[in-house]
Amino acid sequence: MIRESQLFEPFTEEPISVMNEAGEWVGGFDLDLEPETLTRFYRDMLRARVVDERLGRLQRQGKVSFVAPGGGHEAAQVGIAHAMRAREDWLYPYYRDIGLLLALGLPLVEIVGQSLGTSADPAKARQMPYHPGSGEFNVFTVASPIASHVPPAAGTAISQKLAGSGEVTVCTFGDGATSEGDWHAGVNFAGAQGAPAVFVCENNGYAISVGMRHQTGSDSIHVKAHAYGMPGYFVDGMDVLASYYVMREAIARARDGFGPSLVELVVYRYGGHSSADDDSRYRPRAEVEQWKRRDPLTRFRRFLEKRELWDDEREAATLQELGDEFTAAVKQAEEAGVPPVASMFDDVFADLPARLRKQRAELLGEG
Amino acid sequence: MSAVTMVQAVARTLDEEMARDPRVVVMGEDVGKRGGVFLATEKLFDKYGPDRVIDTPLAEAAIVGAALGMAVHGLRPVAEIQFADYVYPGFDQLVSQVAKLRYRSGGQFTAPMVVRMPAGGGVKGGHHHSQSPEAHFAHTAGLKVVFPSTPKDTQGLLRAAIRDDDPVVFLEPKRLYRAVKEELDDDPDFALPIGKAAERRRGDDVVLVSYGGSMAETLRAADALVEQGISPHVIDLRSLAPWDEEAVLSAVARVGRVVLVSEAPHTASFMSEVSATIAEEVLDALLAPPARVTGPDTPYPYAQDREYLPGPNRILRAVQRVLDY
């Protein structure tokens, strides 16, 4: 079922783009975003990049055990976040989505606290870095097993449909996730139920080292939507406005009861898969440099500069502000301290069973 | 109220809980119009409709995972896995997501849900319709595991599981589904505490501990012992996680001899845990080493469907060994 008055066609041959490399609007429809919204998008992209670089630095200093670099994903993630209703819609993210979570409004100190493993993390430092979540923002806590959050996302969307809540569930993942059985099980169930879900692939072309050619026989990810009775959108994920507008349309479609969709945002991962990866073993440097020339921040900055919404002075001031914000967040997160050892026994169940009470006493030397 | 079978007790309890709490939904393969392949959800579809009795795609990962996503969003799903043997595509969901959600989110998200599954052998179903996978779940931190053996216990424990704020794996011994009838409790709030065993017989010579399907053979063995003038003490664990250590340890400490009966394969089975705990806690009181009577460490066979199960004769031989020790 396709809604009327839609801006975008599913299953296009080429990725949907509304802004060219020169930063010119080529959308073919009226841009309806206020100047403050446009600069907010850019600021959130810049913030994602600054936080990514600074967390990387903390990792190299040994303060953070692991990072999953998000450079190159900023336009896609900021586009997704701003198409959602924060605290109302639900998000099932994956580990590379720090920029998305920040743009959605999660406090920086919580994100930093999560990666530092301190009590600034609302999840009590139970998970490795880059695995945040937020009950307050309806952001399902990130899990490592790839695509294992997809069936739960389908379930939340089905629950939203049953409740007639008007909420939408957005579920993000990388290209590798689409090979997992759980991905297909979850997307298929959402399709069968016509649930208000938007499945979003941040396709950076690599699952650690394995490229698309070895990941799937499909030429692209969005075509898999055919199999589940939903539209599949093919989008230039380095174009923040294309990412935003397509997500906005897919979310509106779901909210209005027309069912789920699959959105493929084509991006590139500038860094390795993680701080434990050496991407020079499988990616030619020329390829990385070629993609960096298409940088989503540079492109969008050109767009803003043409409208006199941004300049060198604002850039420098914003970078200073974001750097200071990060420094302050680290300080605050560190001051929160590490959760006490005994807290590792909390939240296994609502109540502490006798056996765990005994194990806690033994571990603390009281038994 | 007339007596009902175990599978009827499941259907009736689901009905009562759905009537009481609009958040309770039932989901699984064939649970709708078909009423479940064992009829455990019979008549629920007609009464509550497709929004609360959800026929799912044939995908256990989707069933378990979506139940979690529904629970997180405020529902109380009761998911059916058609046979416990088919849970494995959903096993990752249970282990990685369902069991750990409260913990890994620091209590921001919880998973109040039940995953029901018929388990155990004795129905000529071969290995893919006969296994007893409870040890996998008991080994997973964050899951409660229940395995009743009577209609009334099924009623009381299923109600407790649905009302529990944590995920419960609810195993049902399929060969006892229609074996006996029993009056259920008319109290709409009748629930049995998860983690509490039942004393089926009080005795002084040997303690027999079992649960689920093997309770039938254990009780037959106990009857035979009584005829021989031996006094067995019989405990039905009913819950495996948490399990009633107090009931087992106090009985074993008093009697000094224990036989543990379960049809699950021998190695690293749940009874291995019970046996180890007895050895750690009440060794001085033991008059003989704990004996386990279990299924062998083979895949569950087809032609030897009955012989695989620990029958009364094997149980009696084990009792004789601990008495003669």
XYZ file of C-alpha atoms in Angstrom:
692
model
C 0.000 0.000 0.000
C 1.498 3.335 -1.051
C 0.266 6.635 0.326
C -0.691 9.503 -1.901
C 1.314 12.738 -1.899
C 4.603 10.969 -1.348
C 7.806 12.692 -2.309
C 9.900 9.613 -2.972
C 9.622 6.444 -5.007
C 10.812 3.169 -3.503
C 13.212 0.852 -5.286
C 15.057 3.483 -7.331
C 18.064 2.520 -9.436
C 20.210 5.285 -7.944
C 20.336 6.518 -4.347
C 17.911 9.337 -3.619
C 19.751 12.635 -3.187
C 18.366 16.144 -2.748
C 21.647 18.027 -2.416
C 24.569 17.667 -4.814
C 28.265 17.609 -3.948
C 28.483 21.334 -4.517
C 25.851 21.842 -1.826
C 23.095 22.804 -4.237
C 19.487 21.848 -3.600
C 18.317 19.418 -6.277
C 15.303 18.039 -4.402
C 12.694 19.068 -6.931
C 10.293 20.013 -4.146
C 10.114 22.944 -1.738
C 12.572 22.796 1.113
C 10.373 23.350 4.181
C 12.979 23.556 6.927
C 13.637 26.729 8.901
C 17.178 28.163 8.961
C 17.526 27.252 12.667
C 16.623 23.651 11.853
C 19.196 23.502 9.067
C 21.968 24.862 11.282
C 20.860 22.516 14.051
C 21.342 19.564 11.687
C 24.850 20.775 10.905
C 25.706 21.414 14.535
C 24.545 17.873 15.437
C 26.717 16.437 12.658
C 29.688 18.418 13.891
C 28.947 17.298 17.441
C 28.821 13.652 16.361
C 32.239 14.041 14.742
C 33.791 15.836 17.700
C 32.469 13.277 20.190
C 33.644 10.450 17.933
C 37.165 11.899 17.709
C 37.366 12.671 21.415
C 36.129 9.221 22.466
C 38.733 7.782 20.091
C 41.362 9.810 21.896
C 40.151 8.490 25.273
C 40.475 4.991 23.881
C 44.070 5.597 22.815
C 44.770 7.008 26.273
C 43.461 3.779 27.779
C 40.490 5.377 29.537
C 37.927 3.720 27.274
C 38.394 0.067 26.298
C 36.701 0.166 22.902
C 35.245 2.521 20.312
C 33.262 1.944 17.109
C 34.064 4.970 14.949
C 31.075 6.747 13.419
C 32.893 9.136 11.083
C 31.104 9.164 7.718
C 27.760 8.177 9.244
C 26.876 11.628 10.603
C 24.431 12.769 7.913
C 22.479 9.513 8.023
C 22.290 9.489 11.824
C 21.292 13.136 12.202
C 18.697 12.724 9.473
C 17.169 9.727 11.261
C 17.113 11.457 14.650
C 15.388 14.605 13.448
C 12.715 12.667 11.578
C 11.665 11.035 14.871
C 9.594 12.332 17.765
C 12.060 12.105 20.639
C 10.767 10.407 23.820
C 7.603 9.344 21.987
C 8.839 7.147 19.169
C 11.039 4.158 20.011
C 14.540 3.574 18.736
C 16.333 0.220 18.516
C 19.870 1.327 17.641
C 23.140 -0.489 17.038
C 26.585 0.205 18.435
C 27.748 2.746 15.817
C 24.844 5.110 16.537
C 26.386 7.472 19.106
C 25.761 10.436 16.795
C 22.146 9.398 16.357
C 21.560 9.119 20.093
C 23.099 12.522 20.754
C 21.003 14.138 18.020
C 17.926 12.527 19.550
C 18.713 14.308 22.795
C 20.411 11.755 25.057
C 22.652 13.664 27.459
C 26.315 13.626 26.465
C 27.359 12.858 30.031
C 25.358 9.612 29.896
C 26.991 8.576 26.626
C 30.454 9.404 27.930
C 29.685 7.783 31.295
C 28.557 4.632 29.488
C 31.848 4.400 27.618
C 33.917 5.223 30.696
C 31.931 2.701 32.751
C 30.910 5.055 35.552
C 27.708 5.735 37.480
C 26.901 8.524 35.016
C 25.602 5.679 32.869
C 21.895 5.114 33.662
C 22.518 1.418 32.934
C 24.992 1.259 35.842
C 28.049 0.471 33.705
C 26.909 -3.043 32.860
C 27.992 -3.047 29.221
C 31.095 -2.389 27.162
C 31.553 1.063 25.562
C 29.317 2.131 22.683
C 26.373 0.157 24.107
C 24.108 2.828 25.611
C 20.341 2.968 25.999
C 17.796 5.194 27.670
C 14.490 4.380 29.308
C 13.707 8.083 29.353
C 14.148 8.439 25.581
C 12.651 5.049 24.603
C 16.048 4.000 23.297
C 16.442 0.231 23.652
C 19.800 -0.638 25.179
C 22.308 -1.615 22.469
C 23.275 -5.302 22.369
C 26.341 -6.781 20.680
C 24.821 -9.854 18.943
C 24.169 -8.502 15.478
C 20.483 -8.125 14.491
C 19.268 -9.557 17.802
C 17.419 -6.259 18.381
C 15.402 -6.588 15.171
C 12.716 -9.052 16.402
C 12.263 -7.018 19.611
C 11.858 -3.878 17.498
C 9.153 -5.651 15.503
C 7.464 -6.580 18.781
C 7.441 -3.019 20.031
C 5.982 -1.843 16.718
C 3.281 -4.527 16.917
C 2.492 -3.411 20.464
C 2.254 0.188 19.245
C -0.172 -0.897 16.560
C -2.309 -2.882 19.028
C -2.378 0.091 21.400
C -3.141 2.569 18.602
C -0.503 4.717 20.241
C 0.499 6.709 17.152
C 4.106 5.950 17.998
C 6.628 4.532 15.553
C 9.600 2.221 16.081
C 12.820 2.935 14.208
C 15.387 0.141 14.082
C 18.899 0.719 12.760
C 21.669 -1.727 11.815
C 24.608 -2.163 9.501
C 24.771 -4.057 6.222
C 26.100 -7.254 7.849
C 23.004 -7.487 10.061
C 20.828 -8.158 7.027
C 22.428 -11.593 6.647
C 21.305 -12.744 10.096
C 18.263 -14.991 10.449
C 16.928 -12.751 13.211
C 16.892 -9.796 10.824
C 14.641 -11.632 8.390
C 12.475 -13.074 11.179
C 11.900 -9.629 12.649
C 11.342 -7.719 9.413
C 9.016 -10.455 8.138
C 6.890 -10.373 11.305
C 6.576 -6.568 11.127
C 5.534 -6.895 7.493
C 2.949 -9.584 8.242
C 1.449 -7.401 10.982
C 1.657 -4.099 9.081
C 3.370 -2.724 12.171
C 4.553 0.912 12.368
C 8.261 0.176 12.032
C 11.007 1.715 9.935
C 14.021 -0.532 9.444
C 17.102 1.467 8.572
C 20.335 0.085 7.194
C 23.361 2.341 7.594
C 25.145 0.605 4.769
C 28.851 1.449 4.932
C 29.762 -1.432 2.642
C 31.668 -3.474 5.190
C 30.825 -5.878 8.011
C 34.216 -5.532 9.706
C 36.260 -6.699 6.675
C 33.648 -8.470 4.581
C 32.334 -6.328 1.760
C 28.892 -6.351 0.179
C 30.013 -8.682 -2.616
C 30.563 -11.442 -0.100
C 27.735 -10.472 2.224
C 24.834 -10.980 -0.140
C 23.918 -11.902 -3.681
C 21.719 -8.805 -3.794
C 23.071 -5.662 -5.448
C 21.769 -3.607 -2.554
C 19.994 -3.927 0.789
C 16.760 -2.036 0.109
C 15.649 -4.599 -2.517
C 15.137 -7.112 0.285
C 12.009 -5.120 1.220
C 10.261 -6.670 -1.805
C 10.240 -10.009 -0.008
C 8.451 -8.613 3.031
C 5.759 -6.605 1.308
C 7.099 -3.177 2.129
C 8.699 -0.328 0.195
C 12.491 -0.182 0.131
C 14.163 3.205 -0.205
C 17.662 3.639 -1.599
C 19.186 6.835 -0.245
C 22.442 8.764 -0.305
C 23.248 8.624 3.381
C 26.003 11.223 2.993
C 23.210 13.709 2.200
C 21.666 14.779 5.484
C 18.603 16.302 3.844
C 17.872 13.210 1.744
C 18.296 11.045 4.849
C 15.963 13.310 6.810
C 13.257 13.626 4.163
C 13.101 9.944 3.287
C 13.028 9.014 6.973
C 10.329 11.603 7.580
C 8.220 10.100 4.853
C 8.766 6.505 6.006
C 7.942 7.458 9.590
C 4.795 9.369 8.551
C 3.749 6.366 6.492
C 4.136 4.083 9.507
C 2.424 6.546 11.843
C -0.552 6.835 9.512
C -1.104 3.077 9.525
C 0.411 2.189 6.162
C 2.927 -0.222 7.628
C 6.678 -0.674 7.773
C 9.411 0.220 5.329
C 13.073 -0.479 4.796
C 15.433 2.444 4.245
C 18.988 1.923 3.017
C 21.254 4.869 3.747
C 24.488 4.508 1.796
C 27.383 5.786 3.903
C 31.058 5.067 4.399
C 32.967 4.238 7.549
C 36.093 6.410 7.688
C 37.664 4.489 10.555
C 38.122 0.802 11.209
C 35.222 -1.301 12.406
C 36.409 -0.654 15.947
C 39.490 0.270 17.901
C 40.433 -3.430 17.708
C 40.368 -3.462 13.909
C 43.082 -2.812 11.306
C 41.161 -1.804 8.204
C 44.315 -1.352 6.105
C 44.326 -5.137 5.745
C 41.185 -5.098 3.626
C 40.513 -1.559 2.352
C 42.744 0.333 -0.079
C 43.634 3.801 1.285
C 42.605 5.310 -2.030
C 39.068 4.079 -1.475
C 38.885 5.702 1.948
C 40.276 8.982 0.609
C 37.834 8.938 -2.280
C 34.884 8.695 0.100
C 36.287 11.361 2.376
C 36.173 13.745 -0.559
C 32.404 13.260 -0.458
C 32.298 14.127 3.229
C 28.739 14.775 4.477
C 29.792 17.697 6.695
C 31.676 19.455 3.910
C 28.763 19.039 1.545
C 26.180 20.328 3.972
C 28.416 23.204 5.024
C 28.589 24.309 1.375
C 24.790 24.179 1.304
C 24.552 26.365 4.418
C 27.227 28.790 3.239
C 25.341 29.381 -0.005
C 22.426 30.502 2.193
C 24.720 32.513 4.443
C 23.781 30.330 7.387
C 27.346 29.297 8.208
C 30.881 30.653 7.988
C 34.395 30.107 9.329
C 33.667 32.119 12.423
C 30.623 30.055 13.387
C 32.517 26.885 12.623
C 35.389 27.824 14.932
C 33.087 28.991 17.719
C 30.966 25.838 17.513
C 34.009 23.557 17.540
C 35.287 25.343 20.624
C 31.894 25.000 22.302
C 31.621 21.290 21.450
C 35.149 20.600 22.634
C 34.470 22.336 25.939
C 31.189 20.461 26.291
C 33.017 17.161 25.860
C 35.729 18.058 28.361
C 33.075 19.005 30.914
C 31.127 15.798 30.242
C 34.219 13.657 30.835
C 34.895 15.457 34.093
C 31.301 15.002 35.259
C 31.202 11.357 34.172
C 34.478 10.585 35.948
C 33.327 12.310 39.110
C 30.275 10.046 39.194
C 32.650 7.223 40.136
C 32.623 3.538 39.381
C 29.589 1.584 40.666
C 30.325 -0.510 43.787
C 31.290 -4.155 43.287
C 28.164 -5.363 45.080
C 26.003 -3.675 42.419
C 26.936 -6.405 39.936
C 24.326 -8.556 41.679
C 21.511 -6.036 41.202
C 18.989 -6.178 38.350
C 19.449 -9.843 37.498
C 15.870 -10.136 38.711
C 13.472 -7.706 40.367
C 14.332 -9.413 43.668
C 17.615 -10.937 44.749
C 17.208 -14.745 44.967
C 18.771 -16.606 47.901
C 21.471 -18.145 45.746
C 22.640 -14.771 44.431
C 22.588 -13.344 47.946
C 24.919 -16.144 48.981
C 27.207 -15.636 45.981
C 27.367 -11.914 46.689
C 28.406 -12.559 50.285
C 31.050 -15.030 49.162
C 32.448 -12.651 46.548
C 32.569 -9.765 49.021
C 34.335 -11.974 51.558
C 31.428 -11.957 53.967
C 30.480 -15.585 53.445
C -15.859 -27.144 39.070
C -14.996 -30.388 37.311
C -11.544 -31.913 37.144
C -9.373 -30.970 34.152
C -6.212 -32.177 32.459
C -2.916 -30.297 32.520
C -3.353 -28.896 29.030
C -6.862 -27.744 29.937
C -5.381 -26.102 33.014
C -3.050 -24.120 30.732
C -5.944 -22.940 28.569
C -8.109 -22.069 31.558
C -5.379 -20.134 33.332
C -4.541 -18.185 30.171
C -8.232 -17.374 29.794
C -8.544 -16.203 33.405
C -5.423 -14.049 33.200
C -6.445 -12.528 29.859
C -9.857 -11.689 31.301
C -8.235 -10.092 34.336
C -5.439 -8.140 32.643
C -5.808 -6.585 29.169
C -2.009 -6.457 28.883
C -1.814 -10.250 28.640
C -1.536 -11.451 25.042
C -0.928 -14.948 23.698
C 1.270 -15.500 20.644
C 2.827 -18.358 18.741
C 2.429 -20.730 15.821
C -1.150 -21.990 15.410
C -2.346 -20.523 18.704
C -5.252 -18.721 16.996
C -8.095 -20.527 15.255
C -6.354 -23.855 15.680
C -6.128 -23.288 19.434
C -2.569 -24.619 19.516
C -1.465 -28.028 18.262
C -2.046 -29.411 21.784
C -5.109 -27.162 22.325
C -3.383 -25.205 25.076
C -4.920 -21.997 23.702
C -8.302 -23.505 22.799
C -11.184 -21.016 22.452
C -9.019 -18.008 23.304
C -9.068 -16.700 19.720
C -12.873 -16.686 19.612
C -13.050 -14.918 22.932
C -10.242 -12.357 22.607
C -9.686 -11.979 18.857
C -6.574 -11.627 16.708
C -5.134 -8.638 18.580
C -4.673 -10.640 21.764
C -4.264 -14.139 20.364
C -1.642 -13.621 17.696
C -0.811 -16.227 15.077
C 2.841 -15.580 14.336
C 5.026 -16.482 11.381
C 6.818 -19.809 11.708
C 9.921 -18.291 13.259
C 10.859 -18.848 16.880
C 13.342 -15.956 16.902
C 10.476 -13.694 15.868
C 8.151 -15.172 18.498
C 10.559 -14.815 21.416
C 12.106 -11.543 20.231
C 8.810 -9.859 19.418
C 7.396 -10.974 22.765
C 10.302 -9.151 24.372
C 9.633 -6.000 22.342
C 5.984 -6.159 23.377
C 6.878 -6.680 27.034
C 9.241 -3.709 26.926
C 6.380 -1.619 25.564
C 3.982 -2.579 28.356
C 2.284 -5.836 27.362
C 2.528 -9.162 29.220
C 3.051 -11.652 26.395
C 2.730 -15.397 26.826
C 4.561 -16.910 23.861
C 4.155 -20.537 22.870
C 6.982 -22.501 21.295
C 5.227 -25.450 19.661
C 7.779 -27.989 20.929
C 10.722 -27.194 23.218
C 12.868 -28.863 20.554
C 12.115 -25.909 18.244
C 13.198 -23.190 20.643
C 16.764 -23.028 19.343
C 16.215 -20.401 16.615
C 14.791 -18.319 19.501
C 17.487 -19.396 21.938
C 19.717 -16.432 21.102
C 16.786 -14.128 21.817
C 16.241 -15.829 25.176
C 19.894 -15.856 26.191
C 21.194 -12.605 24.665
C 18.149 -10.368 24.944
C 15.357 -11.664 27.200
C 17.493 -12.969 30.068
C 19.821 -9.972 30.187
C 17.592 -7.006 29.455
C 16.919 -5.908 33.042
C 20.589 -6.329 33.867
C 22.229 -4.771 30.857
C 19.881 -1.772 30.902
C 20.425 -1.265 34.629
C 16.709 -1.801 35.249
C 15.585 0.778 32.669
C 13.879 -1.973 30.677
C 12.353 -5.218 31.914
C 10.933 -8.341 30.289
C 7.760 -9.493 32.049
C 6.975 -12.362 29.688
C 6.422 -16.108 29.658
C 7.724 -18.541 27.052
C 5.728 -21.765 27.262
C 6.940 -24.940 25.634
C 5.875 -28.598 25.749
C 8.945 -30.668 26.605
C 10.055 -34.218 27.309
C 9.567 -37.617 25.744
C 7.226 -40.554 25.789
C 5.079 -39.560 22.815
C 6.943 -41.428 20.038
C 8.154 -38.182 18.547
C 11.824 -38.954 18.033
C 14.543 -36.585 19.141
C 12.991 -33.456 17.635
C 9.771 -33.799 19.635
C 11.055 -35.325 22.882
C 13.959 -33.413 24.381
C 14.310 -31.857 27.818
C 16.282 -28.618 27.358
C 15.709 -27.146 30.825
C 19.381 -27.150 31.835
C 20.191 -24.635 29.081
C 17.749 -22.186 30.608
C 18.631 -22.879 34.238
C 22.256 -22.165 33.273
C 21.304 -18.718 31.941
C 21.339 -15.913 34.493
C 18.183 -13.829 34.336
C 15.676 -16.542 33.438
C 13.247 -18.198 35.801
C 12.519 -21.812 34.888
C 9.389 -23.695 35.877
C 8.493 -27.324 35.097
C 5.260 -28.464 36.789
C 3.821 -31.977 36.763
C 0.155 -31.621 37.778
C -2.845 -29.652 36.495
C -3.229 -27.623 39.666
C 0.473 -26.785 39.900
C 0.286 -25.740 36.253
C -2.559 -23.379 37.124
C -0.797 -21.879 40.128
C 2.626 -21.578 38.547
C 1.462 -20.305 35.163
C -0.492 -17.584 36.936
C 2.585 -16.705 38.999
C 4.715 -16.674 35.833
C 2.350 -14.320 33.998
C 2.278 -11.959 36.979
C 6.039 -12.113 37.481
C 8.042 -9.025 36.534
C 10.831 -11.158 35.074
C 10.920 -13.607 32.164
C 9.839 -17.172 32.893
C 10.523 -20.236 30.753
C 7.549 -22.468 31.404
C 8.111 -26.105 30.437
C 5.144 -28.447 30.209
C 5.633 -32.241 30.252
C 3.673 -33.137 27.144
C 3.238 -36.814 27.976
C 1.333 -35.740 31.123
C -0.834 -33.224 29.238
C -3.802 -35.599 29.379
C -2.515 -38.223 31.843
C -4.512 -37.170 34.884
C -7.385 -34.892 35.797
C -7.478 -32.698 38.851
C -9.739 -30.026 40.320
C -8.332 -26.545 39.871
C -8.513 -23.774 42.440
C -11.522 -21.493 42.061
C -9.745 -18.524 43.598
C -8.975 -16.226 40.614
C -5.774 -15.152 42.365
C -4.569 -18.652 43.267
C -0.852 -18.697 42.492
C 2.042 -20.841 43.639
C 5.382 -19.231 44.459
C 8.072 -19.855 41.826
C 11.013 -21.557 43.528
C 9.003 -23.626 45.988
C 8.995 -27.429 45.784
C 6.097 -29.724 46.723
C 6.357 -32.659 49.094
C 4.465 -35.476 47.382
C 5.063 -38.062 50.080
C 6.695 -37.907 53.482
C 9.070 -40.735 54.379
C 12.186 -41.707 56.267
C 14.261 -44.195 54.245
C 15.163 -42.506 50.972
C 14.517 -39.132 49.328
C 13.342 -39.172 45.709
C 13.660 -35.830 43.904
C 12.187 -35.245 40.460
C 10.176 -32.778 38.349
C 8.139 -32.552 35.157
C 7.365 -35.731 33.222
C 9.576 -37.980 35.341
C 7.409 -37.299 38.381
C 4.967 -39.934 37.035
C 7.561 -42.727 37.095
C 9.028 -41.467 40.360
C 5.650 -41.692 42.079
C 5.080 -45.200 40.673
C 8.457 -46.235 42.022
C 7.519 -44.729 45.396
C 4.314 -46.791 45.467
C 6.346 -49.925 44.779
C 8.748 -49.054 47.593
C 5.884 -48.651 50.045
C 4.652 -52.120 49.063
C 8.135 -53.419 49.891
C 7.960 -51.760 53.284
C 10.380 -48.964 52.412
C 9.394 -45.397 53.294
C 10.206 -42.900 50.477
C 10.179 -39.132 50.819
C 9.174 -37.624 47.457
C 9.888 -34.050 46.359
C 8.568 -32.445 43.168
C 10.873 -29.506 42.465
C 8.324 -27.741 40.208
C 10.753 -24.825 39.731
C 14.373 -25.155 38.616
C 15.440 -21.512 38.675
C 15.266 -20.633 41.423
C 15.005 -24.094 42.979
C 14.019 -25.040 46.498
C 17.374 -25.926 48.036
C 15.924 -25.766 51.523
C 13.309 -28.458 50.837
C 15.853 -30.813 49.277
C 18.725 -30.231 51.683
C 16.600 -30.533 54.821
C 15.031 -33.789 53.624
C 18.379 -35.261 52.568
C 20.009 -34.167 55.834
C 17.259 -35.922 57.746
C 17.080 -39.112 55.670
C 20.698 -39.461 54.483
C 19.917 -41.126 51.153
C 18.814 -39.505 47.908
C 17.939 -40.531 44.354
C 17.570 -37.789 41.723
C 15.320 -38.624 38.779
C 15.147 -36.745 35.498
C 14.714 -37.843 31.905
C 17.109 -35.116 30.673
C 20.503 -36.398 29.454
C 22.895 -37.221 32.293
C 25.876 -34.922 31.727
C 25.620 -31.332 33.011
C 21.916 -31.871 33.618
C 19.905 -29.959 36.202
C 20.215 -32.912 38.567
C 24.001 -32.530 38.342
C 23.502 -29.174 40.054
C 21.223 -30.660 42.710
C 23.698 -33.464 43.317
C 26.644 -31.064 43.629
C 24.725 -28.852 46.042
C 23.855 -31.834 48.232
C 27.515 -32.865 48.282
C 28.624 -29.342 49.176
C 26.035 -28.657 51.825
C 25.085 -31.886 53.631
C 27.922 -34.339 52.947
C 28.223 -35.270 56.598
C 24.596 -36.369 56.739
C 24.868 -38.667 53.724
C 24.723 -42.405 54.314
C 25.318 -43.101 50.611
C 26.475 -41.061 47.586
C 23.626 -39.269 45.783
C 22.404 -41.353 42.840
C 21.152 -39.909 39.578
C 18.704 -41.747 37.336
C 18.555 -39.885 34.029
C 18.196 -40.205 30.324
C 21.393 -41.496 28.679
C 23.748 -39.126 26.841
C 22.366 -40.115 23.460
C 20.056 -38.167 21.192
C 16.492 -39.121 22.076
C 15.720 -42.325 20.093
C 12.496 -43.192 18.292
C 12.093 -46.972 18.609
C 13.276 -46.969 22.241
C 10.957 -44.111 23.202
C 9.904 -45.693 26.498
C 13.216 -47.315 27.356
C 15.038 -43.965 27.177
C 12.937 -42.600 30.033
C 13.996 -43.471 33.594
C 11.240 -45.978 34.444
C 10.248 -47.331 37.858
C 12.585 -50.342 37.557
C 15.676 -48.180 37.009
C 14.608 -45.919 39.858
C 14.077 -48.917 42.155
C 17.503 -50.319 41.293
C 19.077 -46.970 42.189
C 17.166 -46.901 45.465
C 18.431 -50.393 46.221
C 22.011 -49.236 45.560
C 21.792 -46.319 47.982
C 20.056 -48.491 50.595
C 22.704 -51.213 50.273
C 25.660 -48.817 50.276
